[in-house]
mmCIF file with all atom_site columns, C-alpha atoms in Angstrom:
data_model
loop_
_atom_site.group_PDB
_atom_site.id
_atom_site.type_symbol
_atom_site.label_atom_id
_atom_site.label_alt_id
_atom_site.label_comp_id
_atom_site.label_asym_id
_atom_site.label_entity_id
_atom_site.label_seq_id
_atom_site.pdbx_PDB_ins_code
_atom_site.Cartn_x
_atom_site.Cartn_y
_atom_site.Cartn_z
_atom_site.occupancy
_atom_site.B_iso_or_equiv
_atom_site.pdbx_formal_charge
_atom_site.auth_seq_id
_atom_site.auth_comp_id
_atom_site.auth_asym_id
_atom_site.auth_atom_id
_atom_site.pdbx_PDB_model_num
ATOM 1   C CA . MET A 1 1   ? 134.418 165.140 208.608 1.00 0.00 ? 1   MET A CA 1
ATOM 2   C CA . THR A 1 2   ? 133.645 168.609 209.743 1.00 0.00 ? 2   THR A CA 1
ATOM 3   C CA . VAL A 1 3   ? 133.027 169.104 213.908 1.00 0.00 ? 3   VAL A CA 1
ATOM 4   C CA . ARG A 1 4   ? 130.043 170.769 215.196 1.00 0.00 ? 4   ARG A CA 1
ATOM 5   C CA . PRO A 1 5   ? 129.176 171.344 218.678 1.00 0.00 ? 5   PRO A CA 1
ATOM 6   C CA . PRO A 1 6   ? 126.828 169.245 220.365 1.00 0.00 ? 6   PRO A CA 1
ATOM 7   C CA . ARG A 1 7   ? 123.310 169.874 220.603 1.00 0.00 ? 7   ARG A CA 1
ATOM 8   C CA . ILE A 1 8   ? 121.544 169.815 224.377 1.00 0.00 ? 8   ILE A CA 1
ATOM 9   C CA . LEU A 1 9   ? 117.963 169.178 223.877 1.00 0.00 ? 9   LEU A CA 1
ATOM 10  C CA . ASP A 1 10  ? 115.670 171.132 226.112 1.00 0.00 ? 10  ASP A CA 1
ATOM 11  C CA . ALA A 1 11  ? 112.268 169.299 227.386 1.00 0.00 ? 11  ALA A CA 1
ATOM 12  C CA . THR A 1 12  ? 110.615 170.743 224.426 1.00 0.00 ? 12  THR A CA 1
ATOM 13  C CA . ALA A 1 13  ? 112.341 169.596 221.782 1.00 0.00 ? 13  ALA A CA 1
ATOM 14  C CA . ILE A 1 14  ? 112.245 165.791 223.396 1.00 0.00 ? 14  ILE A CA 1
ATOM 15  C CA . VAL A 1 15  ? 108.702 166.475 222.928 1.00 0.00 ? 15  VAL A CA 1
ATOM 16  C CA . GLY A 1 16  ? 108.653 166.860 219.652 1.00 0.00 ? 16  GLY A CA 1
ATOM 17  C CA . PHE A 1 17  ? 110.267 163.925 219.508 1.00 0.00 ? 17  PHE A CA 1
ATOM 18  C CA . PHE A 1 18  ? 107.354 162.079 220.343 1.00 0.00 ? 18  PHE A CA 1
ATOM 19  C CA . HIS A 1 19  ? 104.886 164.826 218.387 1.00 0.00 ? 19  HIS A CA 1
ATOM 20  C CA . ASP A 1 20  ? 107.047 163.445 214.539 1.00 0.00 ? 20  ASP A CA 1
ATOM 21  C CA . ASN A 1 21  ? 109.398 166.424 213.851 1.00 0.00 ? 21  ASN A CA 1
ATOM 22  C CA . ARG A 1 22  ? 110.789 165.995 211.111 1.00 0.00 ? 22  ARG A CA 1
ATOM 23  C CA . ARG A 1 23  ? 113.823 168.677 211.698 1.00 0.00 ? 23  ARG A CA 1
ATOM 24  C CA . LEU A 1 24  ? 114.599 166.037 214.960 1.00 0.00 ? 24  LEU A CA 1
ATOM 25  C CA . PHE A 1 25  ? 114.529 163.344 213.465 1.00 0.00 ? 25  PHE A CA 1
ATOM 26  C CA . ARG A 1 26  ? 117.559 164.450 211.001 1.00 0.00 ? 26  ARG A CA 1
ATOM 27  C CA . LEU A 1 27  ? 119.613 165.629 213.785 1.00 0.00 ? 27  LEU A CA 1
ATOM 28  C CA . ARG A 1 28  ? 118.939 161.926 215.318 1.00 0.00 ? 28  ARG A CA 1
ATOM 29  C CA . GLN A 1 29  ? 120.335 160.958 212.170 1.00 0.00 ? 29  GLN A CA 1
ATOM 30  C CA . MET A 1 30  ? 123.343 163.470 212.087 1.00 0.00 ? 30  MET A CA 1
ATOM 31  C CA . ALA A 1 31  ? 123.755 161.826 214.943 1.00 0.00 ? 31  ALA A CA 1
ATOM 32  C CA . ASP A 1 32  ? 123.572 158.097 213.902 1.00 0.00 ? 32  ASP A CA 1
ATOM 33  C CA . GLU A 1 33  ? 126.222 159.126 211.446 1.00 0.00 ? 33  GLU A CA 1
ATOM 34  C CA . GLY A 1 34  ? 128.650 160.213 213.616 1.00 0.00 ? 34  GLY A CA 1
ATOM 35  C CA . LYS A 1 35  ? 128.392 163.761 212.389 1.00 0.00 ? 35  LYS A CA 1
ATOM 36  C CA . LEU A 1 36  ? 126.771 165.525 215.420 1.00 0.00 ? 36  LEU A CA 1
ATOM 37  C CA . GLN A 1 37  ? 125.999 164.513 219.080 1.00 0.00 ? 37  GLN A CA 1
ATOM 38  C CA . LEU A 1 38  ? 123.119 164.568 220.764 1.00 0.00 ? 38  LEU A CA 1
ATOM 39  C CA . VAL A 1 39  ? 122.613 165.312 224.797 1.00 0.00 ? 39  VAL A CA 1
ATOM 40  C CA . PHE A 1 40  ? 119.866 164.959 226.534 1.00 0.00 ? 40  PHE A CA 1
ATOM 41  C CA . PRO A 1 41  ? 119.929 166.787 230.114 1.00 0.00 ? 41  PRO A CA 1
ATOM 42  C CA . THR A 1 42  ? 118.421 164.642 232.665 1.00 0.00 ? 42  THR A CA 1
ATOM 43  C CA . THR A 1 43  ? 116.115 167.569 234.073 1.00 0.00 ? 43  THR A CA 1
ATOM 44  C CA . ALA A 1 44  ? 114.786 167.951 230.400 1.00 0.00 ? 44  ALA A CA 1
ATOM 45  C CA . ILE A 1 45  ? 113.959 164.099 230.103 1.00 0.00 ? 45  ILE A CA 1
ATOM 46  C CA . ALA A 1 46  ? 112.149 164.323 233.281 1.00 0.00 ? 46  ALA A CA 1
ATOM 47  C CA . GLU A 1 47  ? 109.776 167.170 232.415 1.00 0.00 ? 47  GLU A CA 1
ATOM 48  C CA . ALA A 1 48  ? 108.702 166.087 228.906 1.00 0.00 ? 48  ALA A CA 1
ATOM 49  C CA . GLN A 1 49  ? 107.778 162.777 230.199 1.00 0.00 ? 49  GLN A CA 1
ATOM 50  C CA . ALA A 1 50  ? 105.496 164.665 232.212 1.00 0.00 ? 50  ALA A CA 1
ATOM 51  C CA . VAL A 1 51  ? 104.109 165.669 228.583 1.00 0.00 ? 51  VAL A CA 1
ATOM 52  C CA . ILE A 1 52  ? 104.059 162.994 226.486 1.00 0.00 ? 52  ILE A CA 1
ATOM 53  C CA . ASP A 1 53  ? 103.965 159.872 229.275 1.00 0.00 ? 53  ASP A CA 1
ATOM 54  C CA . HIS A 1 54  ? 105.473 157.196 226.865 1.00 0.00 ? 54  HIS A CA 1
ATOM 55  C CA . SER A 1 55  ? 107.009 153.438 228.402 1.00 0.00 ? 55  SER A CA 1
ATOM 56  C CA . PHE A 1 56  ? 110.694 152.897 228.727 1.00 0.00 ? 56  PHE A CA 1
ATOM 57  C CA . HIS A 1 57  ? 111.260 151.814 225.936 1.00 0.00 ? 57  HIS A CA 1
ATOM 58  C CA . SER A 1 58  ? 110.658 154.371 223.700 1.00 0.00 ? 58  SER A CA 1
ATOM 59  C CA . TRP A 1 59  ? 112.829 156.690 225.819 1.00 0.00 ? 59  TRP A CA 1
ATOM 60  C CA . TYR A 1 60  ? 115.048 153.841 225.241 1.00 0.00 ? 60  TYR A CA 1
ATOM 61  C CA . ALA A 1 61  ? 114.777 154.435 221.205 1.00 0.00 ? 61  ALA A CA 1
ATOM 62  C CA . LEU A 1 62  ? 115.681 158.172 221.446 1.00 0.00 ? 62  LEU A CA 1
ATOM 63  C CA . ILE A 1 63  ? 118.251 158.520 224.199 1.00 0.00 ? 63  ILE A CA 1
ATOM 64  C CA . GLU A 1 64  ? 120.764 155.306 223.011 1.00 0.00 ? 64  GLU A CA 1
ATOM 65  C CA . GLY A 1 65  ? 122.972 155.810 220.332 1.00 0.00 ? 65  GLY A CA 1
ATOM 66  C CA . ASP A 1 66  ? 126.901 155.712 220.001 1.00 0.00 ? 66  ASP A CA 1
ATOM 67  C CA . ASN A 1 67  ? 127.100 159.614 220.002 1.00 0.00 ? 67  ASN A CA 1
ATOM 68  C CA . VAL A 1 68  ? 123.446 160.370 222.165 1.00 0.00 ? 68  VAL A CA 1
ATOM 69  C CA . ARG A 1 69  ? 123.949 161.059 225.314 1.00 0.00 ? 69  ARG A CA 1
ATOM 70  C CA . SER A 1 70  ? 122.221 161.960 228.764 1.00 0.00 ? 70  SER A CA 1
ATOM 71  C CA . VAL A 1 71  ? 123.630 164.425 231.767 1.00 0.00 ? 71  VAL A CA 1
ATOM 72  C CA . GLY A 1 72  ? 122.757 163.990 234.994 1.00 0.00 ? 72  GLY A CA 1
ATOM 73  C CA . LEU A 1 73  ? 123.178 167.296 237.647 1.00 0.00 ? 73  LEU A CA 1
ATOM 74  C CA . ALA A 1 74  ? 126.038 166.793 239.159 1.00 0.00 ? 74  ALA A CA 1
ATOM 75  C CA . GLU A 1 75  ? 126.733 169.078 241.986 1.00 0.00 ? 75  GLU A CA 1
ATOM 76  C CA . HIS A 1 76  ? 129.051 171.353 240.663 1.00 0.00 ? 76  HIS A CA 1
ATOM 77  C CA . ALA A 1 77  ? 126.137 172.357 238.079 1.00 0.00 ? 77  ALA A CA 1
ATOM 78  C CA . ALA A 1 78  ? 123.894 172.638 240.673 1.00 0.00 ? 78  ALA A CA 1
ATOM 79  C CA . ILE A 1 79  ? 125.396 174.871 242.558 1.00 0.00 ? 79  ILE A CA 1
ATOM 80  C CA . GLU A 1 80  ? 126.578 177.275 240.005 1.00 0.00 ? 80  GLU A CA 1
ATOM 81  C CA . CYS A 1 81  ? 123.443 177.661 238.309 1.00 0.00 ? 81  CYS A CA 1
ATOM 82  C CA . GLY A 1 82  ? 120.840 177.192 241.059 1.00 0.00 ? 82  GLY A CA 1
ATOM 83  C CA . THR A 1 83  ? 120.903 181.182 240.913 1.00 0.00 ? 83  THR A CA 1
ATOM 84  C CA . TRP A 1 84  ? 120.437 181.748 237.326 1.00 0.00 ? 84  TRP A CA 1
ATOM 85  C CA . PRO A 1 85  ? 116.932 183.037 235.856 1.00 0.00 ? 85  PRO A CA 1
ATOM 86  C CA . GLY A 1 86  ? 114.594 180.098 234.363 1.00 0.00 ? 86  GLY A CA 1
ATOM 87  C CA . SER A 1 87  ? 113.266 176.802 235.926 1.00 0.00 ? 87  SER A CA 1
ATOM 88  C CA . LEU A 1 88  ? 115.469 173.897 237.288 1.00 0.00 ? 88  LEU A CA 1
ATOM 89  C CA . VAL A 1 89  ? 115.569 172.756 233.390 1.00 0.00 ? 89  VAL A CA 1
ATOM 90  C CA . VAL A 1 90  ? 116.492 175.500 231.160 1.00 0.00 ? 90  VAL A CA 1
ATOM 91  C CA . ARG A 1 91  ? 119.339 176.194 234.088 1.00 0.00 ? 91  ARG A CA 1
ATOM 92  C CA . HIS A 1 92  ? 120.325 172.885 233.654 1.00 0.00 ? 92  HIS A CA 1
ATOM 93  C CA . VAL A 1 93  ? 119.780 173.020 229.654 1.00 0.00 ? 93  VAL A CA 1
ATOM 94  C CA . ALA A 1 94  ? 121.943 176.270 230.030 1.00 0.00 ? 94  ALA A CA 1
ATOM 95  C CA . TYR A 1 95  ? 124.851 174.912 231.951 1.00 0.00 ? 95  TYR A CA 1
ATOM 96  C CA . GLU A 1 96  ? 125.105 172.225 229.733 1.00 0.00 ? 96  GLU A CA 1
ATOM 97  C CA . ALA A 1 97  ? 125.290 174.206 226.666 1.00 0.00 ? 97  ALA A CA 1
ATOM 98  C CA . ARG A 1 98  ? 128.204 176.485 228.183 1.00 0.00 ? 98  ARG A CA 1
ATOM 99  C CA . ALA A 1 99  ? 129.635 173.598 229.607 1.00 0.00 ? 99  ALA A CA 1
ATOM 100 C CA . MET A 1 100 ? 130.186 171.661 226.266 1.00 0.00 ? 100 MET A CA 1
ATOM 101 C CA . ARG A 1 101 ? 130.068 174.938 224.304 1.00 0.00 ? 101 ARG A CA 1
ATOM 102 C CA . GLY A 1 102 ? 126.768 173.341 222.641 1.00 0.00 ? 102 GLY A CA 1
ATOM 103 C CA . VAL A 1 103 ? 123.495 175.039 220.905 1.00 0.00 ? 103 VAL A CA 1
ATOM 104 C CA . VAL A 1 104 ? 120.721 174.551 222.578 1.00 0.00 ? 104 VAL A CA 1
ATOM 105 C CA . VAL A 1 105 ? 117.841 172.675 221.053 1.00 0.00 ? 105 VAL A CA 1
ATOM 106 C CA . THR A 1 106 ? 114.139 174.240 221.949 1.00 0.00 ? 106 THR A CA 1
ATOM 107 C CA . CYS A 1 107 ? 110.484 175.698 220.402 1.00 0.00 ? 107 CYS A CA 1
ATOM 108 C CA . ASP A 1 108 ? 111.001 177.859 222.363 1.00 0.00 ? 108 ASP A CA 1
ATOM 109 C CA . ARG A 1 109 ? 113.715 180.676 222.248 1.00 0.00 ? 109 ARG A CA 1
ATOM 110 C CA . THR A 1 110 ? 112.005 182.681 224.849 1.00 0.00 ? 110 THR A CA 1
ATOM 111 C CA . LEU A 1 111 ? 113.228 179.854 227.884 1.00 0.00 ? 111 LEU A CA 1
ATOM 112 C CA . TYR A 1 112 ? 116.844 181.404 227.066 1.00 0.00 ? 112 TYR A CA 1
ATOM 113 C CA . LYS A 1 113 ? 116.695 185.527 226.385 1.00 0.00 ? 113 LYS A CA 1
ATOM 114 C CA . ASP A 1 114 ? 118.335 186.202 229.989 1.00 0.00 ? 114 ASP A CA 1
ATOM 115 C CA . TYR A 1 115 ? 121.113 183.526 228.820 1.00 0.00 ? 115 TYR A CA 1
ATOM 116 C CA . ASP A 1 116 ? 124.352 184.667 225.510 1.00 0.00 ? 116 ASP A CA 1
ATOM 117 C CA . LEU A 1 117 ? 124.015 181.092 224.448 1.00 0.00 ? 117 LEU A CA 1
ATOM 118 C CA . ASP A 1 118 ? 123.748 179.564 220.323 1.00 0.00 ? 118 ASP A CA 1
ATOM 119 C CA . VAL A 1 119 ? 120.053 178.133 220.418 1.00 0.00 ? 119 VAL A CA 1
ATOM 120 C CA . HIS A 1 120 ? 118.605 176.709 217.490 1.00 0.00 ? 120 HIS A CA 1
ATOM 121 C CA . VAL A 1 121 ? 114.657 176.802 217.521 1.00 0.00 ? 121 VAL A CA 1
ATOM 122 C CA . LEU A 1 122 ? 112.783 174.617 215.812 1.00 0.00 ? 122 LEU A CA 1
#
């Protein structure tokens, strides 16, 4: 099996799950099959929830699984990315992508224009 870098989802991508984006469902299926890991930064979860306002049960189905995890903004990460460009969510996503050598999944590439990251645009 090929090991793929983890996919770090930003708020725009997370909202896409709740709007039935088929490419996102394929990523989730690949995670369920053990082919990759999906990472949900908690700041991105909060930002997406502000847009979609879904129940905890709807979220639970999305963010739970063997190859699916959420990551909080730890103190050391907050200090490191605190002065980076962009919103707190963008900085958190960028930090996790760098730390995990992952791929940012987003619907808006321009959010990461100031970063040298692998970005998958939906």
